[in-house]
Amino acid sequence: MRTQPSPATATSVAPPLLAADVVRGVTRMLLRHDCVAIPEVPLEGGRRADLMALDARGNIVIVEIKVSRADLLGDCKWNDYLAHCDRFFWAVPAGFDLRPFEQEGFLPDRAGLIVADRYDAAVVREAAMVPLATPTRKKCTLAFGRRAGRRLIQLVDPEAEQPF
């Protein structure tokens, strides 16, 4: 005997995107623009950037991912990221309410905005370029390269001893 699907299963509603989906789409977009990104990058001061990328000129981009309005409005730490990058972007899933990003507290003149899904992303608003001081850039770039190298070693040889 065949049963009819319940209204809950009969309607095809896409599940909400997770932060990992947005990370994937943004990473692909950045790569097309010759920016190489790594996720979950610890920063000096105990903060952790969702994505950090280096472009071909050595400029540093940080992308902060938000998939819920509550997380966005409750986040007070993102201003600390500005001291570690030349350009800062917010990235959200398609369909996210973009109005909060126009509020002065979210620095619309400084922070860019990216809308993403798990396959791609698009820059909705460019981020301002605020060059880092040379010593800060060197420190951040070296930390980025060393972190990326350690992650690659871990993939090739998970048992390799690494001082952390």
Short mmCIF file of C-alpha atoms in Angstrom, two decimals:
data_model
loop_
_atom_site.label_atom_id
_atom_site.label_comp_id
_atom_site.label_asym_id
_atom_site.label_seq_id
_atom_site.Cartn_x
_atom_site.Cartn_y
_atom_site.Cartn_z
CA MET A 1 0.00 0.00 0.00
CA ARG A 2 1.37 3.39 -0.99
CA THR A 3 0.97 6.27 1.43
CA GLN A 4 0.76 9.92 0.56
CA PRO A 5 3.71 12.05 1.68
CA SER A 6 3.00 14.34 4.60
CA PRO A 7 2.86 18.06 3.82
CA ALA A 8 6.23 18.45 5.57
CA THR A 9 7.94 16.01 3.21
CA ALA A 10 5.99 16.99 0.11
CA THR A 11 7.36 20.54 0.17
CA SER A 12 10.90 20.85 -1.02
CA VAL A 13 12.59 23.52 1.07
CA ALA A 14 16.34 23.87 0.90
CA PRO A 15 18.04 23.50 4.27
CA PRO A 16 19.77 26.62 5.58
CA LEU A 17 23.38 26.98 4.61
CA LEU A 18 25.98 26.22 7.22
CA ALA A 19 29.07 28.35 7.77
CA ALA A 20 31.13 25.60 6.07
CA ASP A 21 29.03 26.03 2.91
CA VAL A 22 29.66 29.78 2.86
CA VAL A 23 33.38 29.20 3.52
CA ARG A 24 33.52 26.86 0.52
CA GLY A 25 31.78 29.31 -1.84
CA VAL A 26 33.88 32.27 -0.69
CA THR A 27 37.11 30.26 -0.93
CA ARG A 28 36.28 29.36 -4.54
CA MET A 29 35.55 32.98 -5.41
CA LEU A 30 38.74 34.20 -3.75
CA LEU A 31 40.78 31.61 -5.62
CA ARG A 32 39.36 32.85 -8.95
CA HIS A 33 40.66 36.29 -7.95
CA ASP A 34 44.12 34.87 -7.21
CA CYS A 35 43.61 35.00 -3.43
CA VAL A 36 44.58 31.87 -1.54
CA ALA A 37 42.57 31.37 1.65
CA ILE A 38 42.76 29.17 4.71
CA PRO A 39 39.96 28.81 7.25
CA GLU A 40 40.02 29.21 11.03
CA VAL A 41 43.15 31.33 11.43
CA PRO A 42 44.12 32.21 15.00
CA LEU A 43 45.14 35.84 15.39
CA GLU A 44 47.21 37.59 17.99
CA GLY A 45 45.02 38.52 20.93
CA GLY A 46 43.10 35.23 20.98
CA ARG A 47 40.75 35.93 18.08
CA ARG A 48 40.16 33.53 15.20
CA ALA A 49 39.37 34.68 11.64
CA ASP A 50 36.89 32.53 9.74
CA LEU A 51 38.92 32.96 6.54
CA MET A 52 42.24 34.67 5.86
CA ALA A 53 43.57 35.07 2.33
CA LEU A 54 46.67 36.40 0.61
CA ASP A 55 46.46 37.95 -2.83
CA ALA A 56 49.24 37.97 -5.44
CA ARG A 57 50.58 41.29 -4.10
CA GLY A 58 50.76 40.08 -0.52
CA ASN A 59 47.67 41.93 0.66
CA ILE A 60 45.81 40.22 3.47
CA VAL A 61 42.05 39.72 3.36
CA ILE A 62 39.95 38.55 6.30
CA VAL A 63 36.41 37.29 5.78
CA GLU A 64 34.01 36.96 8.70
CA ILE A 65 31.21 34.46 8.03
CA LYS A 66 27.73 34.99 9.47
CA VAL A 67 24.83 32.60 8.87
CA SER A 68 22.40 33.92 11.47
CA ARG A 69 21.19 37.36 12.41
CA ALA A 70 21.65 36.58 16.12
CA ASP A 71 25.33 35.71 15.56
CA LEU A 72 25.85 38.88 13.54
CA LEU A 73 24.23 41.19 16.06
CA GLY A 74 25.89 39.49 19.03
CA ASP A 75 29.42 39.64 17.60
CA CYS A 76 31.47 42.36 19.23
CA LYS A 77 34.94 41.02 18.43
CA TRP A 78 35.17 41.54 14.68
CA ASN A 79 36.70 45.03 14.97
CA ASP A 80 39.82 43.32 16.36
CA TYR A 81 40.32 41.65 12.95
CA LEU A 82 40.94 44.99 11.24
CA ALA A 83 44.44 45.20 12.75
CA HIS A 84 45.38 41.99 10.89
CA CYS A 85 44.25 42.72 7.33
CA ASP A 86 44.31 45.19 4.48
CA ARG A 87 40.73 44.40 3.52
CA PHE A 88 37.85 43.05 5.60
CA PHE A 89 34.68 41.41 4.28
CA TRP A 90 31.52 40.02 5.77
CA ALA A 91 30.19 36.90 4.02
CA VAL A 92 26.62 35.67 4.35
CA PRO A 93 24.43 33.09 2.63
CA ALA A 94 22.05 34.10 -0.15
CA GLY A 95 18.78 35.38 1.28
CA PHE A 96 20.42 36.88 4.38
CA ASP A 97 19.03 40.29 5.38
CA LEU A 98 21.77 42.71 4.30
CA ARG A 99 20.29 45.83 5.96
CA PRO A 100 22.32 45.53 9.19
CA PHE A 101 25.54 45.88 7.17
CA GLU A 102 24.50 49.42 6.20
CA GLN A 103 24.46 50.51 9.85
CA GLU A 104 27.39 52.67 10.94
CA GLY A 105 28.44 50.14 13.59
CA PHE A 106 29.30 47.65 10.83
CA LEU A 107 31.62 50.18 9.12
CA PRO A 108 30.07 50.11 5.62
CA ASP A 109 32.81 52.47 4.36
CA ARG A 110 35.49 49.97 5.43
CA ALA A 111 33.93 46.50 5.36
CA GLY A 112 33.03 44.73 2.15
CA LEU A 113 30.14 42.33 1.74
CA ILE A 114 30.01 38.94 0.02
CA VAL A 115 26.96 36.77 -0.62
CA ALA A 116 27.72 33.08 -1.05
CA ASP A 117 26.34 29.61 -1.44
CA ARG A 118 28.31 26.38 -1.24
CA TYR A 119 29.39 26.60 -4.90
CA ASP A 120 30.31 30.24 -5.42
CA ALA A 121 30.12 33.78 -4.10
CA ALA A 122 29.80 37.35 -5.31
CA VAL A 123 31.10 40.61 -3.90
CA VAL A 124 28.10 42.85 -3.23
CA ARG A 125 30.20 45.67 -1.79
CA GLU A 126 33.95 46.06 -2.15
CA ALA A 127 36.05 46.46 0.97
CA ALA A 128 38.19 49.53 1.40
CA MET A 129 41.94 49.00 1.21
CA VAL A 130 43.60 50.09 4.45
CA PRO A 131 47.26 49.05 4.16
CA LEU A 132 48.86 47.34 7.13
CA ALA A 133 52.10 48.69 8.53
CA THR A 134 55.07 46.81 7.04
CA PRO A 135 56.12 45.03 10.28
CA THR A 136 52.52 43.91 10.90
CA ARG A 137 52.18 42.64 7.31
CA LYS A 138 55.41 40.66 7.62
CA LYS A 139 54.34 39.10 10.91
CA CYS A 140 50.85 38.19 9.60
CA THR A 141 52.19 36.86 6.28
CA LEU A 142 54.81 34.66 7.96
CA ALA A 143 52.20 33.30 10.37
CA PHE A 144 49.85 32.59 7.44
CA GLY A 145 52.52 30.75 5.44
CA ARG A 146 53.73 28.70 8.39
CA ARG A 147 50.17 27.78 9.37
CA ALA A 148 49.37 26.72 5.80
CA GLY A 149 52.57 24.65 5.69
CA ARG A 150 51.78 22.92 8.99
CA ARG A 151 48.30 22.07 7.73
CA LEU A 152 49.74 20.59 4.54
CA ILE A 153 52.24 18.50 6.51
CA GLN A 154 49.38 17.25 8.68
CA LEU A 155 47.53 16.08 5.55
CA VAL A 156 50.59 14.32 4.14
CA ASP A 157 51.81 12.87 7.44
CA PRO A 158 49.24 13.02 10.26
CA GLU A 159 51.76 11.46 12.65
CA ALA A 160 54.44 14.09 12.06
CA GLU A 161 55.50 15.78 15.27
CA GLN A 162 54.78 19.48 15.14
CA PRO A 163 55.57 21.99 17.86
CA PHE A 164 52.57 24.23 18.47
#
